[in-house]
Structure formats: C-alpha cells, structure tokens
Coordinates of N, CA, C and O in Angstrom, one line a residue:
M1 N 3.9 3.4 22.4 CA 4.8 2.6 21.5 C 5.9 3.5 21.0 O 5.6 4.6 20.5
Q2 N 7.1 3.1 21.0 CA 8.2 3.8 20.5 C 8.3 3.6 19.0 O 7.9 2.6 18.5
R3 N 8.8 4.6 18.3 CA 8.9 4.5 16.9 C 10.4 4.3 16.5 O 11.3 4.9 17.1
S4 N 10.6 3.5 15.5 CA 12.0 3.3 15.0 C 11.9 3.5 13.5 O 11.2 2.9 12.8
N5 N 12.8 4.4 13.0 CA 12.8 4.8 11.6 C 11.4 5.3 11.1 O 11.1 5.2 10.0
G6 N 10.6 5.8 12.1 CA 9.3 6.3 11.7 C 8.3 5.3 11.2 O 7.3 5.7 10.7
R7 N 8.6 4.0 11.4 CA 7.7 3.0 10.8 C 7.2 2.0 11.9 O 6.5 1.0 11.5
S8 N 7.5 2.1 13.2 CA 7.0 1.2 14.1 C 5.5 1.4 14.4 O 5.0 2.5 14.3
R9 N 4.9 0.3 14.8 CA 3.5 0.4 15.2 C 3.1 -0.8 16.0 O 3.8 -1.9 16.0
R10 N 2.1 -0.7 16.8 CA 1.6 -1.8 17.6 C 0.6 -2.6 16.8 O -0.3 -2.1 16.1
V11 N 0.7 -4.0 16.9 CA -0.1 -4.9 16.1 C -1.0 -5.5 17.1 O -0.6 -6.0 18.2
G12 N -2.3 -5.6 16.8 CA -3.3 -6.3 17.7 C -4.0 -5.3 18.6 O -3.7 -4.1 18.5
R13 N -4.8 -5.7 19.4 CA -5.6 -4.8 20.3 C -5.2 -5.0 21.7 O -5.0 -6.0 22.2
G14 N -5.1 -3.8 22.4 CA -4.8 -3.8 23.9 C -3.4 -4.4 24.2 O -2.5 -4.4 23.3
A15 N -3.2 -4.8 25.4 CA -1.9 -5.3 25.8 C -1.8 -6.8 25.7 O -0.8 -7.4 26.2
A16 N -2.8 -7.4 25.1 CA -2.8 -8.9 25.1 C -1.6 -9.4 24.2 O -1.1 -10.5 24.5
F17 N -1.2 -8.7 23.2 CA -0.2 -9.2 22.3 C 0.7 -8.1 21.9 O 0.3 -7.3 21.0
A18 N 1.8 -7.9 22.5 CA 2.7 -6.7 22.2 C 3.7 -7.1 21.2 O 4.6 -7.9 21.5
V19 N 3.6 -6.7 20.0 CA 4.6 -6.9 18.9 C 4.9 -5.6 18.3 O 4.0 -4.9 17.9
A20 N 6.2 -5.3 18.3 CA 6.6 -4.0 17.7 C 7.2 -4.4 16.3 O 8.0 -5.3 16.2
L21 N 6.9 -3.6 15.3 CA 7.5 -3.8 14.0 C 8.3 -2.6 13.7 O 8.0 -1.4 13.9
A22 N 9.5 -2.8 13.1 CA 10.3 -1.8 12.6 C 11.0 -2.2 11.3 O 11.4 -3.3 11.2
V23 N 11.2 -1.3 10.4 CA 11.9 -1.5 9.2 C 13.4 -1.5 9.5 O 13.9 -0.6 10.2
V24 N 14.1 -2.6 9.1 CA 15.5 -2.7 9.4 C 16.3 -3.0 8.1 O 15.7 -3.6 7.2
A25 N 17.5 -2.7 8.1 CA 18.4 -3.1 7.0 C 19.5 -4.0 7.6 O 19.8 -4.0 8.7
G26 N 20.0 -4.9 6.7 CA 21.1 -5.8 7.1 C 20.6 -7.1 7.6 O 19.5 -7.5 7.4
G27 N 21.6 -7.9 8.1 CA 21.3 -9.3 8.5 C 20.7 -9.4 9.8 O 20.5 -8.4 10.5
P28 N 20.5 -10.7 10.2 CA 19.8 -10.9 11.5 C 20.7 -10.5 12.7 O 21.9 -10.7 12.6
G29 N 20.1 -10.0 13.7 CA 20.8 -9.7 15.0 C 20.5 -10.7 16.0 O 19.6 -11.5 15.9
R30 N 21.2 -10.7 17.1 CA 21.0 -11.6 18.1 C 20.0 -11.0 19.1 O 20.1 -9.9 19.4
P31 N 19.0 -11.8 19.5 CA 18.0 -11.3 20.5 C 18.7 -11.1 21.8 O 19.8 -11.6 22.1
P32 N 18.0 -10.4 22.7 CA 18.6 -10.1 24.0 C 18.8 -11.4 24.8 O 18.1 -12.4 24.5
A33 N 19.6 -11.4 25.8 CA 19.9 -12.6 26.6 C 18.6 -13.0 27.3 O 17.8 -12.2 27.7
A34 N 18.3 -14.3 27.3 CA 17.1 -14.9 27.9 C 17.2 -14.9 29.4 O 18.3 -15.0 30.0
C35 N 16.1 -14.9 30.1 CA 16.0 -15.0 31.5 C 16.4 -16.4 31.9 O 16.1 -17.3 31.2
A36 N 16.9 -16.5 33.1 CA 17.3 -17.8 33.6 C 16.2 -18.8 34.0 O 16.4 -20.0 33.9
A37 N 15.1 -18.3 34.5 CA 14.1 -19.2 35.1 C 12.8 -19.2 34.2 O 12.4 -18.2 33.7
P38 N 12.3 -20.4 34.0 CA 11.0 -20.5 33.2 C 9.9 -19.7 33.8 O 9.8 -19.6 35.1
G39 N 9.2 -19.0 33.0 CA 8.1 -18.2 33.5 C 8.5 -16.7 33.7 O 7.7 -15.8 33.8
D40 N 9.8 -16.4 33.8 CA 10.3 -15.0 33.9 C 10.0 -14.3 32.6 O 9.9 -14.9 31.5
P41 N 9.8 -13.0 32.7 CA 9.5 -12.2 31.5 C 10.7 -12.3 30.5 O 11.9 -12.4 31.0
A42 N 10.4 -12.4 29.2 CA 11.5 -12.5 28.2 C 11.0 -11.8 26.9 O 9.8 -11.7 26.7
S43 N 12.0 -11.5 26.1 CA 11.7 -10.9 24.8 C 12.6 -11.6 23.8 O 13.7 -12.0 24.1
S44 N 12.2 -11.6 22.5 CA 13.0 -12.2 21.5 C 12.8 -11.4 20.2 O 11.7 -11.2 19.8
G45 N 13.9 -11.1 19.6 CA 13.9 -10.4 18.3 C 13.9 -11.4 17.1 O 14.6 -12.3 17.2
L46 N 13.0 -11.1 16.1 CA 13.0 -11.9 14.9 C 13.1 -11.0 13.7 O 12.5 -9.9 13.7
Q47 N 14.0 -11.3 12.8 CA 14.2 -10.5 11.6 C 13.8 -11.3 10.4 O 14.1 -12.4 10.2
F48 N 13.0 -10.6 9.6 CA 12.5 -11.2 8.3 C 13.0 -10.4 7.2 O 12.9 -9.2 7.1
Q49 N 13.7 -11.1 6.2 CA 14.2 -10.5 5.0 C 13.2 -10.8 3.9 O 12.4 -11.7 4.0
P50 N 13.2 -10.0 2.8 CA 12.3 -10.3 1.7 C 12.4 -11.7 1.2 O 13.5 -12.2 1.1
G51 N 11.3 -12.4 1.0 CA 11.3 -13.8 0.5 C 10.9 -14.7 1.7 O 10.3 -14.2 2.7
W52 N 11.2 -15.9 1.5 CA 10.9 -16.9 2.6 C 11.8 -16.8 3.8 O 13.0 -16.6 3.6
N53 N 11.3 -17.0 5.0 CA 12.1 -17.0 6.2 C 11.7 -18.2 7.1 O 10.5 -18.5 7.2
L54 N 12.7 -18.8 7.7 CA 12.4 -19.9 8.6 C 12.9 -19.4 10.0 O 14.0 -19.0 10.2
F55 N 12.0 -19.4 11.0 CA 12.3 -18.8 12.3 C 11.7 -19.7 13.4 O 10.9 -20.6 13.1
A56 N 12.0 -19.5 14.6 CA 11.5 -20.2 15.7 C 11.3 -19.3 16.9 O 12.0 -18.3 17.1
M57 N 10.3 -19.7 17.7 CA 10.0 -18.9 18.9 C 11.0 -19.2 20.0 O 11.2 -20.4 20.3
A58 N 11.6 -18.2 20.6 CA 12.6 -18.4 21.7 C 11.9 -18.1 23.0 O 12.5 -18.2 24.0
V59 N 10.7 -17.6 23.0 CA 9.9 -17.3 24.2 C 8.5 -17.9 24.1 O 8.1 -18.3 23.0
V60 N 7.8 -18.0 25.2 CA 6.4 -18.3 25.2 C 5.7 -17.0 25.0 O 5.7 -16.2 25.9
P61 N 5.2 -16.7 23.8 CA 4.7 -15.3 23.5 C 3.4 -15.1 24.3 O 2.6 -16.0 24.5
D62 N 3.2 -13.8 24.6 CA 2.0 -13.4 25.3 C 0.8 -13.6 24.3 O 0.9 -13.1 23.1
A63 N -0.3 -14.2 24.7 CA -1.5 -14.3 23.9 C -1.2 -14.7 22.4 O -1.5 -13.9 21.5
A64 N -0.5 -15.8 22.2 CA 0.0 -16.1 20.9 C -1.1 -16.1 19.8 O -2.0 -16.9 19.9
S65 N -1.1 -15.2 18.9 CA -2.1 -15.0 17.9 C -1.5 -14.7 16.6 O -1.0 -13.6 16.4
T66 N -1.5 -15.6 15.6 CA -1.0 -15.4 14.3 C -1.8 -14.3 13.6 O -1.3 -13.7 12.7
Q67 N -3.1 -14.2 13.9 CA -4.0 -13.3 13.3 C -3.4 -11.8 13.5 O -3.5 -11.0 12.5
A68 N -3.0 -11.5 14.7 CA -2.4 -10.2 14.9 C -1.2 -9.9 14.1 O -1.0 -8.9 13.6
L69 N -0.3 -11.0 13.9 CA 0.9 -10.8 13.1 C 0.6 -10.7 11.7 O 1.3 -10.0 10.9
M70 N -0.4 -11.4 11.2 CA -0.7 -11.4 9.8 C -1.2 -10.1 9.3 O -1.2 -9.8 8.1
S71 N -1.6 -9.2 10.2 CA -2.0 -7.9 9.8 C -0.8 -7.0 9.6 O -1.0 -5.8 9.2
A72 N 0.4 -7.4 10.0 CA 1.6 -6.7 9.8 C 1.8 -6.4 8.3 O 1.8 -7.4 7.5
D73 N 2.2 -5.2 7.9 CA 2.5 -4.9 6.5 C 3.7 -5.8 6.1 O 4.7 -5.8 6.7
G74 N 3.5 -6.4 5.0 CA 4.6 -7.2 4.4 C 4.7 -8.6 4.8 O 5.5 -9.4 4.2
L75 N 4.0 -9.1 5.8 CA 4.1 -10.5 6.3 C 2.8 -11.2 5.9 O 1.7 -10.6 6.1
G76 N 2.9 -12.4 5.4 CA 1.7 -13.2 5.1 C 1.4 -14.2 6.1 O 1.8 -14.0 7.3
R77 N 0.9 -15.3 5.7 CA 0.5 -16.4 6.6 C 1.8 -17.1 7.1 O 2.8 -17.2 6.5
F78 N 1.7 -17.6 8.3 CA 2.8 -18.4 9.0 C 2.4 -19.9 8.8 O 1.3 -20.3 9.0
W79 N 3.5 -20.7 8.5 CA 3.3 -22.1 8.2 C 4.1 -22.9 9.2 O 5.2 -22.6 9.5
E80 N 3.5 -24.0 9.7 CA 4.1 -24.9 10.6 C 4.2 -26.3 10.1 O 3.3 -26.7 9.3
W81 N 5.2 -27.1 10.5 CA 5.3 -28.5 10.1 C 4.5 -29.4 11.0 O 4.7 -29.3 12.2
T82 N 3.7 -30.3 10.4 CA 2.9 -31.2 11.2 C 3.4 -32.6 11.4 O 2.9 -33.4 12.1
G83 N 4.5 -32.8 10.7 CA 5.1 -34.2 10.6 C 4.7 -34.9 9.4 O 5.3 -35.9 8.9
A84 N 3.6 -34.4 8.7 CA 3.1 -35.0 7.4 C 3.0 -33.9 6.4 O 2.8 -34.3 5.2
G85 N 3.2 -32.7 6.7 CA 3.1 -31.6 5.7 C 3.0 -30.3 6.5 O 3.2 -30.2 7.7
Y86 N 2.6 -29.2 5.7 CA 2.5 -27.9 6.3 C 1.1 -27.5 6.5 O 0.2 -27.8 5.6
D87 N 0.8 -26.8 7.6 CA -0.5 -26.2 7.8 C -0.3 -24.8 8.3 O 0.7 -24.4 8.9
P88 N -1.4 -23.9 8.1 CA -1.3 -22.6 8.6 C -1.1 -22.7 10.1 O -1.8 -23.4 10.8
A89 N -0.3 -21.8 10.7 CA -0.1 -21.8 12.2 C -1.2 -21.1 12.8 O -1.5 -20.0 12.4
A90 N -1.8 -21.6 13.8 CA -2.9 -21.0 14.6 C -2.3 -20.3 15.8 O -2.9 -19.4 16.3
T91 N -1.2 -20.8 16.4 CA -0.5 -20.2 17.5 C 1.0 -20.4 17.4 O 1.4 -21.1 16.5
F92 N 1.7 -19.7 18.2 CA 3.2 -19.9 18.2 C 3.5 -20.6 19.5 O 3.1 -20.2 20.6
S93 N 4.4 -21.6 19.4 CA 4.9 -22.3 20.6 C 6.4 -22.2 20.6 O 7.1 -22.2 19.6
P94 N 7.0 -22.2 21.8 CA 8.4 -22.1 21.9 C 9.1 -23.3 21.4 O 8.5 -24.4 21.4
H95 N 10.3 -23.2 20.8 CA 11.1 -24.2 20.2 C 10.5 -24.8 19.0 O 11.1 -25.8 18.4
C96 N 9.4 -24.3 18.4 CA 8.8 -24.8 17.2 C 9.3 -23.8 16.1 O 9.4 -22.6 16.3
G97 N 9.5 -24.4 14.9 CA 9.9 -23.6 13.7 C 8.7 -23.3 12.9 O 7.7 -24.0 12.8
Y98 N 8.8 -22.1 12.2 CA 7.7 -21.6 11.3 C 8.3 -21.0 10.0 O 9.4 -20.4 10.1
W99 N 7.6 -21.1 8.9 CA 7.9 -20.4 7.7 C 7.0 -19.2 7.6 O 5.9 -19.2 7.9
A100 N 7.6 -18.1 7.0 CA 6.8 -16.9 6.7 C 7.4 -16.3 5.4 O 8.6 -16.3 5.2
F101 N 6.5 -15.7 4.6 CA 7.0 -14.9 3.5 C 6.9 -13.5 3.7 O 5.8 -13.0 4.2
C102 N 8.0 -12.8 3.5 CA 8.0 -11.3 3.7 C 8.1 -10.6 2.4 O 9.1 -10.9 1.6
Q103 N 7.2 -9.7 2.1 CA 7.2 -8.9 0.9 C 8.3 -7.8 1.1 O 8.5 -7.3 2.2
P104 N 9.0 -7.4 0.0 CA 9.9 -6.2 0.1 C 9.1 -5.0 0.5 O 7.9 -4.8 0.2
V105 N 9.7 -4.1 1.3 CA 9.1 -2.9 1.8 C 8.7 -2.0 0.6 O 7.6 -1.4 0.6
S106 N 9.6 -1.9 -0.3 CA 9.3 -1.2 -1.6 C 10.0 -1.9 -2.7 O 11.0 -2.5 -2.5
P107 N 9.6 -1.7 -3.9 CA 10.4 -2.3 -5.1 C 11.8 -1.9 -5.2 O 12.6 -2.6 -5.7
T108 N 12.2 -0.7 -4.6 CA 13.5 -0.2 -4.8 C 14.4 -0.4 -3.6 O 15.5 -0.1 -3.5
R109 N 13.8 -0.9 -2.5 CA 14.5 -1.1 -1.2 C 14.3 -2.5 -0.7 O 13.2 -3.0 -0.6
A110 N 15.4 -3.2 -0.4 CA 15.3 -4.6 0.0 C 15.4 -4.7 1.6 O 16.1 -5.6 2.1
D111 N 14.8 -3.8 2.3 CA 14.8 -3.9 3.8 C 13.9 -5.0 4.2 O 13.0 -5.5 3.5
G112 N 14.0 -5.4 5.5 CA 13.2 -6.5 6.0 C 12.3 -5.9 7.2 O 12.2 -4.7 7.3
I113 N 11.8 -6.8 8.0 CA 10.9 -6.4 9.1 C 11.5 -7.1 10.3 O 11.9 -8.3 10.3
E114 N 11.5 -6.4 11.4 CA 11.9 -6.9 12.7 C 10.7 -7.0 13.6 O 10.0 -6.0 13.8
L115 N 10.5 -8.2 14.3 CA 9.5 -8.4 15.2 C 10.1 -8.6 16.6 O 11.0 -9.4 16.7
W116 N 9.5 -8.0 17.6 CA 9.9 -8.3 19.0 C 8.8 -9.0 19.7 O 7.7 -8.5 19.8
M117 N 9.0 -10.2 20.0 CA 8.0 -11.0 20.7 C 8.3 -10.9 22.2 O 9.4 -11.0 22.7
H118 N 7.2 -10.6 23.0 CA 7.3 -10.5 24.4 C 6.5 -11.6 25.1 O 5.5 -11.9 24.6
G119 N 7.0 -12.2 26.1 CA 6.4 -13.2 26.8 C 7.1 -13.7 28.0 O 7.7 -12.9 28.7
T120 N 7.3 -15.0 28.1 CA 8.0 -15.6 29.3 C 9.0 -16.6 28.8 O 8.9 -17.1 27.7
E121 N 9.9 -16.9 29.6 CA 11.0 -17.9 29.4 C 10.4 -19.3 29.3 O 9.6 -19.6 30.2
P122 N 10.7 -20.0 28.3 CA 10.1 -21.4 28.2 C 10.8 -22.4 29.1 O 11.9 -22.1 29.5
E123 N 10.2 -23.5 29.3 CA 10.8 -24.7 29.9 C 11.9 -25.2 29.0 O 11.6 -25.4 27.8
G124 N 13.0 -25.5 29.4 CA 14.1 -26.1 28.6 C 14.6 -25.1 27.6 O 14.2 -24.0 27.5
V125 N 15.6 -25.6 26.8 CA 16.3 -24.7 25.8 C 16.1 -25.2 24.4 O 16.4 -24.5 23.5
R126 N 15.5 -26.4 24.2 CA 15.3 -27.0 22.9 C 14.1 -28.0 23.0 O 13.7 -28.4 24.1
P127 N 13.5 -28.4 21.9 CA 12.3 -29.2 22.0 C 12.7 -30.7 22.3 O 13.9 -31.1 22.2
A128 N 11.7 -31.5 22.6 CA 11.8 -32.9 22.6 C 11.6 -33.4 21.2 O 10.5 -33.1 20.6
F129 N 12.6 -34.0 20.6 CA 12.4 -34.4 19.2 C 11.5 -35.6 19.0 O 11.5 -36.5 19.9
T130 N 10.8 -35.6 17.9 CA 9.9 -36.8 17.6 C 10.5 -37.5 16.4 O 11.2 -36.9 15.7
P131 N 10.2 -38.8 16.3 CA 10.8 -39.5 15.1 C 10.4 -38.8 13.8 O 9.3 -38.4 13.6
G132 N 11.4 -38.7 12.9 CA 11.2 -38.1 11.6 C 11.7 -36.7 11.6 O 12.5 -36.3 12.4
W133 N 11.2 -35.9 10.6 CA 11.7 -34.5 10.4 C 11.1 -33.6 11.5 O 9.9 -33.7 11.9
N134 N 12.0 -32.7 12.0 CA 11.6 -31.8 13.1 C 12.0 -30.4 12.6 O 13.1 -30.2 12.1
L135 N 11.0 -29.4 12.7 CA 11.3 -28.0 12.4 C 11.3 -27.3 13.8 O 10.3 -27.3 14.4
F136 N 12.5 -26.9 14.2 CA 12.6 -26.5 15.6 C 13.5 -25.3 15.8 O 14.1 -24.8 14.8
G137 N 13.7 -24.8 17.0 CA 14.6 -23.8 17.4 C 15.0 -23.9 18.8 O 14.5 -24.8 19.5
V138 N 15.9 -23.1 19.3 CA 16.4 -23.1 20.6 C 16.1 -21.8 21.3 O 15.9 -20.8 20.6
S139 N 16.0 -21.7 22.6 CA 15.7 -20.5 23.3 C 17.0 -19.8 23.9 O 16.9 -18.7 24.3
R140 N 18.1 -20.5 23.8 CA 19.4 -19.9 24.3 C 20.4 -20.5 23.3 O 20.3 -21.5 22.7
P141 N 21.6 -19.8 23.3 CA 22.7 -20.3 22.5 C 23.3 -21.6 23.1 O 24.1 -21.6 24.0
V142 N 22.8 -22.8 22.6 CA 23.2 -24.1 23.0 C 23.4 -25.0 21.8 O 22.9 -24.6 20.7
P143 N 24.1 -26.1 21.9 CA 24.1 -27.0 20.8 C 22.7 -27.4 20.3 O 21.8 -27.5 21.1
L144 N 22.5 -27.5 19.0 CA 21.2 -27.8 18.5 C 20.5 -29.0 19.0 O 19.3 -29.0 19.2
A145 N 21.3 -30.0 19.3 CA 20.7 -31.3 19.7 C 21.7 -32.0 20.6 O 22.9 -31.9 20.5
P146 N 21.2 -32.8 21.6 CA 22.1 -33.7 22.4 C 22.7 -34.7 21.4 O 22.2 -35.1 20.4
P147 N 23.9 -35.2 21.8 CA 24.6 -36.2 21.0 C 23.6 -37.4 20.6 O 23.0 -37.9 21.5
G148 N 23.5 -37.8 19.4 CA 22.7 -38.9 18.9 C 21.3 -38.6 18.7 O 20.5 -39.5 18.3
A149 N 20.8 -37.4 19.1 CA 19.4 -37.1 18.9 C 18.9 -37.0 17.5 O 17.8 -37.4 17.1
L150 N 19.8 -36.4 16.7 CA 19.5 -36.1 15.3 C 20.5 -36.9 14.4 O 21.6 -37.0 14.7
R151 N 20.0 -37.4 13.3 CA 20.8 -38.2 12.3 C 21.6 -37.2 11.5 O 21.0 -36.3 10.9
G152 N 22.9 -37.4 11.3 CA 23.7 -36.6 10.4 C 23.7 -35.1 10.8 O 24.1 -34.8 11.9
T153 N 23.3 -34.2 9.9 CA 23.4 -32.8 10.1 C 22.0 -32.2 10.2 O 21.0 -32.8 9.9
A154 N 22.0 -30.9 10.6 CA 20.8 -30.2 10.6 C 20.9 -29.1 9.4 O 21.9 -29.0 8.8
F155 N 19.8 -28.4 9.2 CA 19.8 -27.4 8.2 C 19.2 -26.1 8.7 O 18.3 -26.1 9.6
R156 N 19.6 -25.0 8.2 CA 19.0 -23.7 8.5 C 18.8 -22.9 7.2 O 19.5 -23.2 6.2
W157 N 17.8 -22.0 7.1 CA 17.5 -21.3 5.9 C 18.3 -20.0 5.8 O 18.3 -19.3 6.8
D158 N 18.9 -19.8 4.7 CA 19.6 -18.5 4.5 C 18.6 -17.6 3.7 O 18.4 -17.8 2.5
A159 N 17.9 -16.7 4.4 CA 16.9 -15.9 3.8 C 17.4 -14.9 2.8 O 16.7 -14.6 1.8
G160 N 18.7 -14.5 3.0 CA 19.3 -13.6 2.0 C 19.5 -14.2 0.6 O 19.3 -13.6 -0.4
R161 N 19.9 -15.5 0.6 CA 20.1 -16.2 -0.6 C 19.0 -17.1 -1.0 O 19.0 -17.7 -2.1
Q162 N 18.0 -17.4 -0.1 CA 16.9 -18.3 -0.3 C 17.3 -19.7 -0.6 O 16.9 -20.4 -1.5
I163 N 18.3 -20.2 0.3 CA 18.8 -21.6 0.2 C 18.9 -22.2 1.6 O 19.1 -21.4 2.6
L164 N 18.9 -23.5 1.6 CA 19.2 -24.2 2.9 C 20.7 -24.3 3.1 O 21.5 -24.5 2.1
R165 N 21.2 -24.2 4.3 CA 22.6 -24.3 4.7 C 22.7 -25.5 5.6 O 21.9 -25.7 6.5
V166 N 23.8 -26.3 5.5 CA 24.1 -27.4 6.4 C 24.7 -26.8 7.7 O 25.5 -25.9 7.7
V167 N 24.2 -27.4 8.8 CA 24.7 -27.0 10.1 C 25.0 -28.3 10.9 O 24.1 -29.2 10.9
A168 N 26.1 -28.4 11.6 CA 26.4 -29.5 12.5 C 25.4 -29.5 13.6 O 25.1 -28.5 14.2
T169 N 24.9 -30.7 14.0 CA 24.0 -30.8 15.1 C 24.7 -30.4 16.5 O 24.0 -30.0 17.4
S170 N 26.0 -30.4 16.5 CA 26.7 -30.0 17.7 C 26.9 -28.4 17.7 O 27.4 -27.9 18.7
A171 N 26.6 -27.8 16.6 CA 26.8 -26.3 16.5 C 25.9 -25.6 17.4 O 24.8 -26.0 17.8
E172 N 26.4 -24.4 17.9 CA 25.6 -23.6 18.8 C 24.4 -23.0 18.0 O 24.6 -22.4 16.9
G173 N 23.2 -23.2 18.4 CA 22.0 -22.7 17.8 C 21.8 -21.2 18.2 O 22.2 -20.8 19.3
E174 N 21.1 -20.5 17.3 CA 20.8 -19.1 17.6 C 19.3 -19.0 17.9 O 18.5 -19.4 17.2
P175 N 19.0 -18.4 19.1 CA 17.6 -18.2 19.4 C 16.9 -17.4 18.3 O 17.5 -16.4 17.8
G176 N 15.7 -17.8 17.9 CA 14.9 -17.1 16.9 C 15.1 -17.7 15.5 O 14.3 -17.4 14.6
V177 N 16.1 -18.5 15.3 CA 16.4 -19.1 14.0 C 15.7 -20.5 14.0 O 15.8 -21.2 15.0
G178 N 15.1 -20.9 12.9 CA 14.5 -22.2 12.7 C 15.5 -23.1 12.1 O 16.3 -22.8 11.2
Y179 N 15.4 -24.4 12.5 CA 16.3 -25.5 12.0 C 15.5 -26.7 11.6 O 14.5 -27.0 12.2
W180 N 16.0 -27.4 10.6 CA 15.5 -28.8 10.2 C 16.4 -29.8 10.7 O 17.6 -29.7 10.6
G181 N 15.9 -30.9 11.3 CA 16.7 -32.0 11.7 C 15.9 -33.3 11.6 O 14.6 -33.3 11.9
Y182 N 16.5 -34.4 11.4 CA 15.8 -35.7 11.3 C 16.2 -36.6 12.5 O 17.4 -36.8 12.8
A183 N 15.2 -36.9 13.3 CA 15.4 -37.7 14.5 C 15.1 -39.2 14.2 O 14.0 -39.5 13.7
N184 N 16.0 -40.1 14.6 CA 15.8 -41.5 14.4 C 14.7 -42.1 15.4 O 14.0 -43.0 15.1
R185 N 14.8 -41.5 16.6 CA 13.9 -41.9 17.7 C 13.4 -40.7 18.4 O 13.9 -39.6 18.2
G186 N 12.5 -40.9 19.3 CA 12.0 -39.8 20.1 C 11.1 -40.2 21.2 O 10.8 -41.4 21.3
P187 N 10.7 -39.4 22.1 CA 11.3 -38.1 22.2 C 12.6 -38.1 22.9 O 12.9 -39.0 23.7
V188 N 13.5 -37.2 22.5 CA 14.9 -37.1 23.0 C 15.0 -35.8 23.7 O 14.7 -34.8 23.2

C-alpha cells in the first residue's frame, strides 16, 4: 500500500476490498476517466469533508462492504434512501447515492478524507429512475437525466457549507457526487 501524507492505510482484509484512505485538503477532485466497456477495471475517487457528505458510486466496487469502510478513521455509518426513508447501507451499488458523516481529522485542522474505490465499470452511465425521490449519481460526466425524466431541478449537497444546491437536470453530473431528483414516472 502506498502512503500519502503519511496517513494512508488499507481497510479490510486481503485483496477482497481495496480502499485507500488519505488525508487531503481542499475541495473535491475529479475521479480518473472511466473505462469504456462495462466490466472493465475502474477506479473512482471520493472526497469527504468534515460534516455530512452526499456521494454516489461511479464503479461497481470490489466486494462491496460498508463494514470495511466504517472502520475508517473519521467516517461513520453510510445511509441510503429506500424511497420511504433512510436505512443503513449494507452494500454499495453503482449510480446510487449515499450519505456519510465525516469527523474532522483534528479539532484544529479541517481536512477531509479521500477514498479510492476499485472495481469494474457499471452498465450505463446513470440509474433507471423510479417514481418519487431518487438519490443517485452518474458514472461519467453526462447530463444528470434524460429530458423529462426528472421534474424541475435536481439538488446536490455542498459539504463545505452543509447546504443543498440547485442543479439543472440537463447539467453535466460529476462521477462520485450524489444528487437528489424527483421522477414523475419510472423507470426512465
């Protein structure tokens, strides 16, 4: 395992789930370009700032296990939207959004945590929306939704300010970022 800022470590046992953690400063970065074919090896970077974070899987992670991630210093339980409320996430799925709370690394430093998820390229670039609210993400920089799939606008979480931001559904989505959107019908 390579070390970054002297703080990287491997989470989990063996090669079943490779997640690297590194302390980082600053805003979210863009993950590396995704592979073109479903099933090809892929990686995705996720950045967590102190406080609540809304993110989405841009890859099909290897041996998806939230238990391995919950052992990471500073990260608590991961939450997923069920359509009727929030439940603790048992696995990670591509194109699904999740909430996580990140503790500050130290009381005097407001750094965050960067996670690198390794796995395979998912089928498609965005989810099939279901009627009602959807917590989702994209696996490549593409418009958030096809025309007419979502009503009005979508929302994304600004972890630095801890507020929701309005996003046009035609805006280019960022892989690894979670979005809220309301679908009138589904699946789309």
